[in-house]
Amino acid sequence: MRNLPLLFFLIGLLCSCEKEIAIDYHQVDPLYVVEASVSDEGMTARITQTCDMNDNTTSSHVSQATVTISGSDGTTTALRYTQNGYYKAGATGTPGVTYRIDIDLDGHHFSSTSTMQKKPQMNQFRFLWKKIMTERILMSELLFQDIPNEANWYFIHLYRNNIAYRWSVCRDDMDPNKELQQFFSFDREGSTSDDMLQEGDRLHLEIRAIDQRAYDYLYSMQLMENTGTNPIQNFTGGCLGYFSAYSQVSYDCVYHATDVEEAE
């Protein structure tokens, strides 16, 4: 009991000790980021700029660039700025044509190329309960037909209520000219996670046939979490991002739990 005052004093002393820790974020020059495409729906480029950790700027949209897309078929199209960093043109792409994008911005020149692919064909999209060990996992299964007699690369993107939800890339080197399969897993049965599909969710699926350069970039992005590295360069000139000429097929549906099938 005689030691209690000393004990309380030491506890109070420890609780009153505070030290501010300054985190040193290394400042780097802003980098330009370009996401650009040519498709059977038009031409689009979005240009933004990276921000420093202590930069309170709310907008990084770039509006002063000159953007041109030219094709191996002799066409040249200038993209017009619209809003929120987007440059657009109504001209559509042609499968087999190689397109080059050129961007001039504040003394910088960025360029990239991509060859437009043929339109893919979707065969089936459905939801499944699949038993893994002792748990049932909700999954989606996509079946689509590989474009025959050529090497192909695909980008599959699933949106949930207009927000990006799942994506993946695949190639046909293991099973060319046949039906290809892509699974997305969501969550285990009974989960209350916000990531779990909810009754009435609106889903939008896009299947893009892309070229190898776009595939290599997206595949390297897919590996980033495990490798801790940046994606490979897709542009010359030092900007981030990628350019892709593609054909696309899309599918829309509404999620209903009663439609989910049991996997065999």
Short mmCIF file of C-alpha atoms in Angstrom, two decimals:
data_model
loop_
_atom_site.label_atom_id
_atom_site.label_comp_id
_atom_site.label_asym_id
_atom_site.label_seq_id
_atom_site.Cartn_x
_atom_site.Cartn_y
_atom_site.Cartn_z
CA MET A 1 0.00 0.00 0.00
CA ARG A 2 2.90 2.35 0.73
CA ASN A 3 3.96 2.05 -2.96
CA LEU A 4 0.57 3.11 -4.42
CA PRO A 5 1.36 6.89 -4.56
CA LEU A 6 4.56 6.13 -6.46
CA LEU A 7 2.69 3.81 -8.83
CA PHE A 8 0.02 6.46 -9.59
CA PHE A 9 2.75 9.05 -10.15
CA LEU A 10 4.54 6.83 -12.68
CA ILE A 11 1.28 6.06 -14.53
CA GLY A 12 0.47 9.77 -14.73
CA LEU A 13 3.96 10.53 -15.96
CA LEU A 14 3.69 7.94 -18.74
CA CYS A 15 0.23 9.14 -19.80
CA SER A 16 1.40 12.73 -20.01
CA CYS A 17 4.33 11.95 -22.32
CA GLU A 18 3.49 12.86 -25.91
CA LYS A 19 5.74 13.07 -28.91
CA GLU A 20 4.77 14.38 -32.31
CA ILE A 21 5.95 12.15 -35.13
CA ALA A 22 6.61 13.93 -38.39
CA ILE A 23 6.11 11.75 -41.46
CA ASP A 24 8.41 12.78 -44.25
CA TYR A 25 6.57 12.45 -47.55
CA HIS A 26 9.06 12.91 -50.35
CA GLN A 27 7.77 15.52 -52.75
CA VAL A 28 7.91 14.55 -56.40
CA ASP A 29 7.02 16.44 -59.54
CA PRO A 30 3.44 15.83 -60.71
CA LEU A 31 3.05 13.22 -63.44
CA TYR A 32 0.48 13.17 -66.23
CA VAL A 33 -1.88 10.18 -66.41
CA VAL A 34 -3.60 9.22 -69.68
CA GLU A 35 -6.41 6.68 -70.18
CA ALA A 36 -7.25 6.57 -73.88
CA SER A 37 -9.15 4.29 -76.22
CA VAL A 38 -10.40 3.71 -79.74
CA SER A 39 -13.46 1.50 -80.02
CA ASP A 40 -16.52 0.82 -82.13
CA GLU A 41 -18.25 3.47 -80.00
CA GLY A 42 -15.80 6.37 -80.49
CA MET A 43 -12.46 7.79 -79.40
CA THR A 44 -11.77 8.97 -75.85
CA ALA A 45 -8.81 10.22 -73.85
CA ARG A 46 -8.85 11.30 -70.21
CA ILE A 47 -5.85 13.29 -68.99
CA THR A 48 -5.24 14.01 -65.32
CA GLN A 49 -2.27 14.86 -63.13
CA THR A 50 -0.99 13.23 -59.95
CA CYS A 51 -1.09 15.30 -56.75
CA ASP A 52 1.35 15.51 -53.86
CA MET A 53 0.27 14.12 -50.47
CA ASN A 54 -0.04 17.60 -48.97
CA ASP A 55 -1.68 19.14 -52.04
CA ASN A 56 -5.26 20.17 -51.27
CA THR A 57 -6.15 20.71 -54.92
CA THR A 58 -9.56 19.17 -55.56
CA SER A 59 -9.20 18.91 -59.34
CA SER A 60 -6.39 17.34 -61.35
CA HIS A 61 -8.16 17.49 -64.73
CA VAL A 62 -6.03 18.67 -67.65
CA SER A 63 -7.82 20.78 -70.25
CA GLN A 64 -5.04 22.34 -72.36
CA ALA A 65 -3.71 19.32 -74.27
CA THR A 66 -3.70 18.74 -78.02
CA VAL A 67 -4.81 15.15 -78.70
CA THR A 68 -4.69 13.47 -82.12
CA ILE A 69 -5.34 9.85 -83.09
CA SER A 70 -4.13 8.61 -86.48
CA GLY A 71 -4.67 5.21 -88.08
CA SER A 72 -2.64 3.00 -90.40
CA ASP A 73 -5.56 3.39 -92.84
CA GLY A 74 -4.62 7.07 -93.31
CA THR A 75 -7.26 8.59 -91.04
CA THR A 76 -6.45 11.39 -88.58
CA THR A 77 -8.83 12.61 -85.89
CA ALA A 78 -8.46 15.51 -83.46
CA LEU A 79 -10.16 14.95 -80.10
CA ARG A 80 -12.03 17.89 -78.59
CA TYR A 81 -11.99 18.72 -74.89
CA THR A 82 -15.38 18.26 -73.18
CA GLN A 83 -15.10 18.30 -69.36
CA ASN A 84 -13.45 16.62 -66.35
CA GLY A 85 -10.26 15.91 -68.28
CA TYR A 86 -12.04 14.12 -71.15
CA TYR A 87 -11.24 14.59 -74.85
CA LYS A 88 -13.63 12.91 -77.29
CA ALA A 89 -14.42 12.33 -80.96
CA GLY A 90 -17.28 10.48 -82.61
CA ALA A 91 -15.06 8.64 -85.11
CA THR A 92 -15.04 4.87 -84.56
CA GLY A 93 -12.25 2.37 -85.04
CA THR A 94 -11.85 -0.40 -87.61
CA PRO A 95 -10.60 -3.89 -86.68
CA GLY A 96 -7.12 -4.60 -88.05
CA VAL A 97 -6.10 -0.94 -88.10
CA THR A 98 -3.21 0.17 -85.87
CA TYR A 99 -3.89 3.49 -84.15
CA ARG A 100 -1.39 5.97 -82.75
CA ILE A 101 -2.26 8.62 -80.17
CA ASP A 102 -0.16 11.79 -79.91
CA ILE A 103 -0.54 14.20 -77.01
CA ASP A 104 1.19 17.57 -76.80
CA LEU A 105 0.97 19.22 -73.40
CA ASP A 106 3.02 21.94 -71.72
CA GLY A 107 6.16 21.14 -73.73
CA HIS A 108 5.72 17.37 -73.31
CA HIS A 109 4.92 14.85 -76.04
CA PHE A 110 3.34 11.49 -75.21
CA SER A 111 2.50 8.74 -77.71
CA SER A 112 1.35 5.13 -77.82
CA THR A 113 0.01 2.63 -80.37
CA SER A 114 -2.61 -0.10 -80.34
CA THR A 115 -4.17 -2.40 -82.95
CA MET A 116 -7.94 -2.75 -82.90
CA GLN A 117 -9.27 -6.31 -82.57
CA LYS A 118 -12.41 -8.04 -83.83
CA LYS A 119 -15.59 -8.06 -81.73
CA PRO A 120 -15.83 -10.92 -79.20
CA GLN A 121 -18.93 -13.05 -78.69
CA MET A 122 -20.50 -13.74 -75.29
CA ASN A 123 -22.15 -17.13 -74.83
CA GLN A 124 -23.41 -17.12 -71.23
CA PHE A 125 -23.25 -15.21 -67.95
CA ARG A 126 -24.70 -16.69 -64.76
CA PHE A 127 -24.35 -16.78 -60.96
CA LEU A 128 -23.39 -19.91 -59.04
CA TRP A 129 -23.07 -21.17 -55.50
CA LYS A 130 -19.81 -23.07 -55.45
CA LYS A 131 -18.75 -25.16 -52.45
CA ILE A 132 -15.10 -24.65 -51.49
CA MET A 133 -14.00 -26.70 -48.49
CA THR A 134 -16.82 -26.18 -45.96
CA GLU A 135 -18.15 -22.87 -47.32
CA ARG A 136 -20.41 -21.90 -50.20
CA ILE A 137 -19.06 -19.02 -52.28
CA LEU A 138 -21.15 -16.84 -54.57
CA MET A 139 -19.49 -16.62 -57.98
CA SER A 140 -20.24 -15.50 -61.50
CA GLU A 141 -19.31 -17.55 -64.56
CA LEU A 142 -18.74 -15.95 -67.95
CA LEU A 143 -18.47 -18.07 -71.08
CA PHE A 144 -17.39 -16.41 -74.32
CA GLN A 145 -16.16 -17.59 -77.70
CA ASP A 146 -12.53 -17.09 -78.61
CA ILE A 147 -11.95 -15.30 -81.92
CA PRO A 148 -10.70 -18.14 -84.16
CA ASN A 149 -7.38 -18.57 -85.96
CA GLU A 150 -5.48 -15.73 -84.29
CA ALA A 151 -3.86 -14.85 -80.98
CA ASN A 152 -6.26 -12.98 -78.70
CA TRP A 153 -6.25 -11.07 -75.45
CA TYR A 154 -9.30 -10.00 -73.45
CA PHE A 155 -10.24 -7.51 -70.74
CA ILE A 156 -13.37 -8.30 -68.71
CA HIS A 157 -14.89 -5.56 -66.54
CA LEU A 158 -17.91 -5.93 -64.28
CA TYR A 159 -19.73 -2.86 -62.91
CA ARG A 160 -22.15 -2.87 -59.99
CA ASN A 161 -24.67 -0.01 -59.86
CA ASN A 162 -22.45 2.00 -62.25
CA ILE A 163 -19.34 1.53 -60.07
CA ALA A 164 -16.35 -0.63 -61.07
CA TYR A 165 -16.67 -3.93 -59.18
CA ARG A 166 -14.42 -6.66 -60.63
CA TRP A 167 -12.02 -6.89 -63.57
CA SER A 168 -9.56 -9.30 -65.07
CA VAL A 169 -7.55 -10.01 -68.21
CA CYS A 170 -7.03 -13.32 -69.97
CA ARG A 171 -5.53 -14.71 -73.15
CA ASP A 172 -6.34 -17.67 -75.38
CA ASP A 173 -2.90 -19.32 -75.50
CA MET A 174 -4.06 -22.26 -73.36
CA ASP A 175 -7.28 -22.98 -75.27
CA PRO A 176 -7.37 -21.18 -78.64
CA ASN A 177 -10.41 -21.24 -80.93
CA LYS A 178 -12.64 -22.61 -78.16
CA GLU A 179 -15.01 -21.34 -75.52
CA LEU A 180 -13.20 -19.40 -72.79
CA GLN A 181 -14.27 -19.18 -69.15
CA GLN A 182 -13.87 -16.39 -66.58
CA PHE A 183 -14.95 -16.63 -62.92
CA PHE A 184 -15.41 -13.79 -60.43
CA SER A 185 -15.85 -14.63 -56.75
CA PHE A 186 -17.83 -12.33 -54.45
CA ASP A 187 -18.24 -13.59 -50.88
CA ARG A 188 -19.25 -16.55 -48.77
CA GLU A 189 -22.84 -17.44 -48.00
CA GLY A 190 -24.27 -15.50 -45.09
CA SER A 191 -21.76 -12.66 -45.31
CA THR A 192 -22.93 -9.14 -44.46
CA SER A 193 -20.00 -7.48 -46.21
CA ASP A 194 -20.74 -4.45 -48.39
CA ASP A 195 -18.86 -6.31 -51.12
CA MET A 196 -21.54 -8.97 -51.25
CA LEU A 197 -24.09 -8.70 -54.06
CA GLN A 198 -27.42 -7.41 -52.88
CA GLU A 199 -30.88 -8.17 -54.21
CA GLY A 200 -31.68 -5.81 -57.08
CA ASP A 201 -28.09 -4.76 -57.82
CA ARG A 202 -27.72 -3.61 -61.44
CA LEU A 203 -24.77 -5.24 -63.20
CA HIS A 204 -23.06 -4.18 -66.41
CA LEU A 205 -20.51 -6.51 -68.01
CA GLU A 206 -18.02 -5.51 -70.70
CA ILE A 207 -15.88 -7.95 -72.68
CA ARG A 208 -13.18 -6.24 -74.72
CA ALA A 209 -10.90 -7.86 -77.28
CA ILE A 210 -7.63 -5.97 -76.79
CA ASP A 211 -4.14 -6.18 -78.29
CA GLN A 212 -1.06 -7.56 -76.57
CA ARG A 213 0.36 -4.15 -75.58
CA ALA A 214 -2.80 -3.26 -73.66
CA TYR A 215 -2.92 -6.77 -72.17
CA ASP A 216 0.68 -6.55 -70.95
CA TYR A 217 -0.05 -3.24 -69.20
CA LEU A 218 -3.27 -4.43 -67.55
CA TYR A 219 -1.73 -7.78 -66.57
CA SER A 220 1.17 -5.97 -64.90
CA MET A 221 -1.40 -3.84 -63.04
CA GLN A 222 -3.11 -7.01 -61.87
CA LEU A 223 0.20 -8.22 -60.41
CA MET A 224 1.02 -4.94 -58.64
CA GLU A 225 -0.43 -5.95 -55.28
CA ASN A 226 1.79 -9.04 -55.12
CA THR A 227 4.95 -7.67 -56.72
CA GLY A 228 5.00 -4.15 -55.28
CA THR A 229 6.08 -2.76 -58.64
CA ASN A 230 4.59 -0.22 -61.02
CA PRO A 231 2.88 -1.36 -64.24
CA ILE A 232 4.98 -1.49 -67.37
CA GLN A 233 5.19 1.63 -69.54
CA ASN A 234 2.59 1.87 -72.28
CA PHE A 235 3.35 5.46 -73.37
CA THR A 236 6.55 7.11 -74.53
CA GLY A 237 7.38 10.48 -73.01
CA GLY A 238 7.09 9.59 -69.34
CA CYS A 239 3.36 9.70 -68.58
CA LEU A 240 1.39 7.02 -66.74
CA GLY A 241 -1.60 5.13 -68.10
CA TYR A 242 -2.39 3.21 -71.29
CA PHE A 243 -3.95 3.39 -74.75
CA SER A 244 -6.14 0.59 -76.12
CA ALA A 245 -7.93 0.05 -79.43
CA TYR A 246 -10.61 -2.60 -78.89
CA SER A 247 -13.95 -4.03 -79.91
CA GLN A 248 -16.45 -4.69 -77.17
CA VAL A 249 -19.62 -6.59 -76.34
CA SER A 250 -21.64 -5.70 -73.24
CA TYR A 251 -24.35 -7.35 -71.18
CA ASP A 252 -26.72 -5.94 -68.52
CA CYS A 253 -28.69 -7.77 -65.87
CA VAL A 254 -30.18 -7.40 -62.39
CA TYR A 255 -29.04 -9.68 -59.57
CA HIS A 256 -31.75 -11.84 -58.00
CA ALA A 257 -30.85 -14.44 -55.40
CA THR A 258 -33.48 -16.81 -56.81
CA ASP A 259 -31.57 -16.97 -60.11
CA VAL A 260 -28.35 -18.32 -58.55
CA GLU A 261 -27.63 -21.91 -59.58
CA GLU A 262 -25.82 -24.66 -57.73
CA ALA A 263 -22.46 -25.53 -59.28
CA GLU A 264 -22.06 -29.14 -60.26
#
